[in-house]
mmCIF file of C-alpha atoms in Angstrom:
data_model
loop_
_atom_site.group_PDB
_atom_site.id
_atom_site.type_symbol
_atom_site.label_atom_id
_atom_site.label_comp_id
_atom_site.label_asym_id
_atom_site.label_seq_id
_atom_site.Cartn_x
_atom_site.Cartn_y
_atom_site.Cartn_z
ATOM 1 C CA GLY X 127 -13.249 42.731 -45.430
ATOM 2 C CA TRP X 128 -10.968 43.350 -42.445
ATOM 3 C CA LEU X 129 -13.850 43.254 -39.966
ATOM 4 C CA SER X 130 -15.165 40.118 -41.574
ATOM 5 C CA THR X 131 -11.960 38.236 -40.822
ATOM 6 C CA TRP X 132 -12.461 38.657 -37.078
ATOM 7 C CA SER X 133 -15.587 36.514 -36.926
ATOM 8 C CA GLY X 134 -14.806 32.834 -37.194
ATOM 9 C CA LEU X 135 -18.505 32.016 -37.345
ATOM 10 C CA GLN X 136 -19.720 34.590 -39.870
ATOM 11 C CA SER X 137 -16.693 35.612 -41.904
ATOM 12 C CA ASN X 138 -16.935 36.497 -45.578
ATOM 13 C CA ALA X 139 -13.203 35.941 -45.918
ATOM 14 C CA ALA X 140 -12.617 32.824 -48.004
ATOM 15 C CA LEU X 141 -9.197 32.699 -49.643
ATOM 16 C CA GLU X 142 -10.001 29.417 -51.333
ATOM 17 C CA ARG X 143 -12.833 31.241 -53.125
ATOM 18 C CA THR X 144 -11.179 34.612 -53.797
ATOM 19 C CA LEU X 145 -7.503 33.849 -54.507
ATOM 20 C CA PRO X 146 -8.252 31.893 -57.701
ATOM 21 C CA SER X 147 -9.323 35.215 -59.237
ATOM 22 C CA VAL X 148 -6.091 37.013 -58.238
ATOM 23 C CA LYS X 149 -3.986 37.517 -61.336
ATOM 24 C CA VAL X 150 -1.692 40.372 -60.273
ATOM 25 C CA PRO X 151 1.888 39.588 -59.169
ATOM 26 C CA THR X 152 1.608 37.993 -55.741
ATOM 27 C CA LEU X 153 4.043 37.456 -52.883
ATOM 28 C CA VAL X 154 2.864 35.208 -50.054
ATOM 29 C CA VAL X 155 5.017 35.259 -46.917
ATOM 30 C CA ALA X 156 4.658 32.953 -43.922
ATOM 31 C CA ALA X 157 6.072 33.549 -40.466
ATOM 32 C CA THR X 158 7.389 30.148 -39.368
ATOM 33 C CA ALA X 159 6.523 30.653 -35.687
ATOM 34 C CA ASP X 160 3.011 31.953 -36.413
ATOM 35 C CA THR X 161 0.441 30.187 -34.266
ATOM 36 C CA ASP X 162 -2.534 31.881 -35.960
ATOM 37 C CA ILE X 163 -1.820 31.073 -39.609
ATOM 38 C CA TYR X 164 0.544 28.141 -40.021
ATOM 39 C CA PRO X 165 3.030 27.985 -42.912
ATOM 40 C CA VAL X 166 1.162 24.999 -44.359
ATOM 41 C CA GLU X 167 -1.925 27.217 -44.638
ATOM 42 C CA CYS X 168 0.117 29.932 -46.348
ATOM 43 C CA ARG X 169 1.451 27.376 -48.844
ATOM 44 C CA ARG X 170 -2.108 26.269 -49.516
ATOM 45 C CA ALA X 171 -3.176 29.893 -50.099
ATOM 46 C CA PHE X 172 -0.209 30.367 -52.427
ATOM 47 C CA GLY X 173 -1.449 27.439 -54.482
ATOM 48 C CA TRP X 174 -4.908 28.963 -54.771
ATOM 49 C CA SER X 175 -3.612 32.162 -56.389
ATOM 50 C CA ALA X 176 -4.152 32.279 -60.143
ATOM 51 C CA ALA X 177 -1.302 34.752 -60.621
ATOM 52 C CA ALA X 178 1.147 33.639 -63.295
ATOM 53 C CA ASP X 179 3.791 35.613 -61.422
ATOM 54 C CA LYS X 180 3.756 34.466 -57.810
ATOM 55 C CA GLU X 181 6.326 33.624 -55.176
ATOM 56 C CA TYR X 182 6.238 32.082 -51.729
ATOM 57 C CA GLY X 183 8.647 32.838 -48.908
ATOM 58 C CA GLU X 184 9.043 32.193 -45.212
ATOM 59 C CA ILE X 185 10.547 34.335 -42.486
ATOM 60 C CA ALA X 186 11.915 32.383 -39.544
ATOM 61 C CA ASN X 187 11.732 33.043 -35.821
ATOM 62 C CA CYS X 188 8.808 35.449 -35.765
ATOM 63 C CA ASP X 189 5.162 35.341 -34.813
ATOM 64 C CA HIS X 190 1.965 36.391 -36.577
ATOM 65 C CA TYR X 191 2.802 40.087 -36.137
ATOM 66 C CA LEU X 192 6.452 39.548 -37.166
ATOM 67 C CA ARG X 193 7.699 40.013 -33.617
ATOM 68 C CA PRO X 194 10.858 38.064 -32.775
ATOM 69 C CA THR X 195 10.218 34.790 -30.948
ATOM 70 C CA ALA X 196 13.661 34.712 -29.321
ATOM 71 C CA LYS X 197 14.634 37.271 -26.689
ATOM 72 C CA GLY X 198 17.235 39.696 -28.013
ATOM 73 C CA ALA X 199 16.829 38.517 -31.617
ATOM 74 C CA ALA X 200 17.048 40.952 -34.508
ATOM 75 C CA ASP X 201 13.798 42.461 -35.696
ATOM 76 C CA PRO X 202 12.329 40.015 -38.257
ATOM 77 C CA ARG X 203 10.758 42.909 -40.176
ATOM 78 C CA ASP X 204 14.244 43.990 -41.248
ATOM 79 C CA ARG X 205 14.969 40.490 -42.573
ATOM 80 C CA LEU X 206 11.602 40.352 -44.288
ATOM 81 C CA ALA X 207 12.211 43.545 -46.205
ATOM 82 C CA ASP X 208 15.811 42.751 -47.134
ATOM 83 C CA ALA X 209 15.416 39.047 -47.831
ATOM 84 C CA LEU X 210 12.001 38.815 -49.450
ATOM 85 C CA ILE X 211 10.078 41.991 -50.207
ATOM 86 C CA LEU X 212 12.745 44.229 -51.749
ATOM 87 C CA PRO X 213 14.215 41.515 -54.028
ATOM 88 C CA TRP X 214 10.694 40.586 -55.128
ATOM 89 C CA LEU X 215 9.886 44.217 -55.965
ATOM 90 C CA ARG X 216 13.207 44.842 -57.722
ATOM 91 C CA LYS X 217 12.701 41.861 -60.023
ATOM 92 C CA ARG X 218 9.449 43.360 -61.191
ATOM 93 C CA TRP X 219 10.312 47.054 -61.064
ATOM 94 C CA PRO X 220 14.091 47.462 -61.423
ATOM 95 C CA ILE X 221 15.769 50.654 -60.338
ATOM 96 C CA SER X 222 17.003 52.530 -63.399
#
């Protein structure tokens, strides 16, 4: 699947076809400064997921690889974990 995504002409990757069969808890995160996959596309993909338990979030000021877009800015990956991923996981699998 990973190799397939790198061919824009012959890719087998088709989220609009595959996400409607996803029923496991799903977290879709968009990087707001991503110039490869725009947040509007991430919101569209979120809508395609058939998961009853799904959430959408955005992380600001970072690119497609979650690198900061402003010089000297904090690492967006730290914000992503603290602001979106860990709370999402804890809601589903609380720490005893």
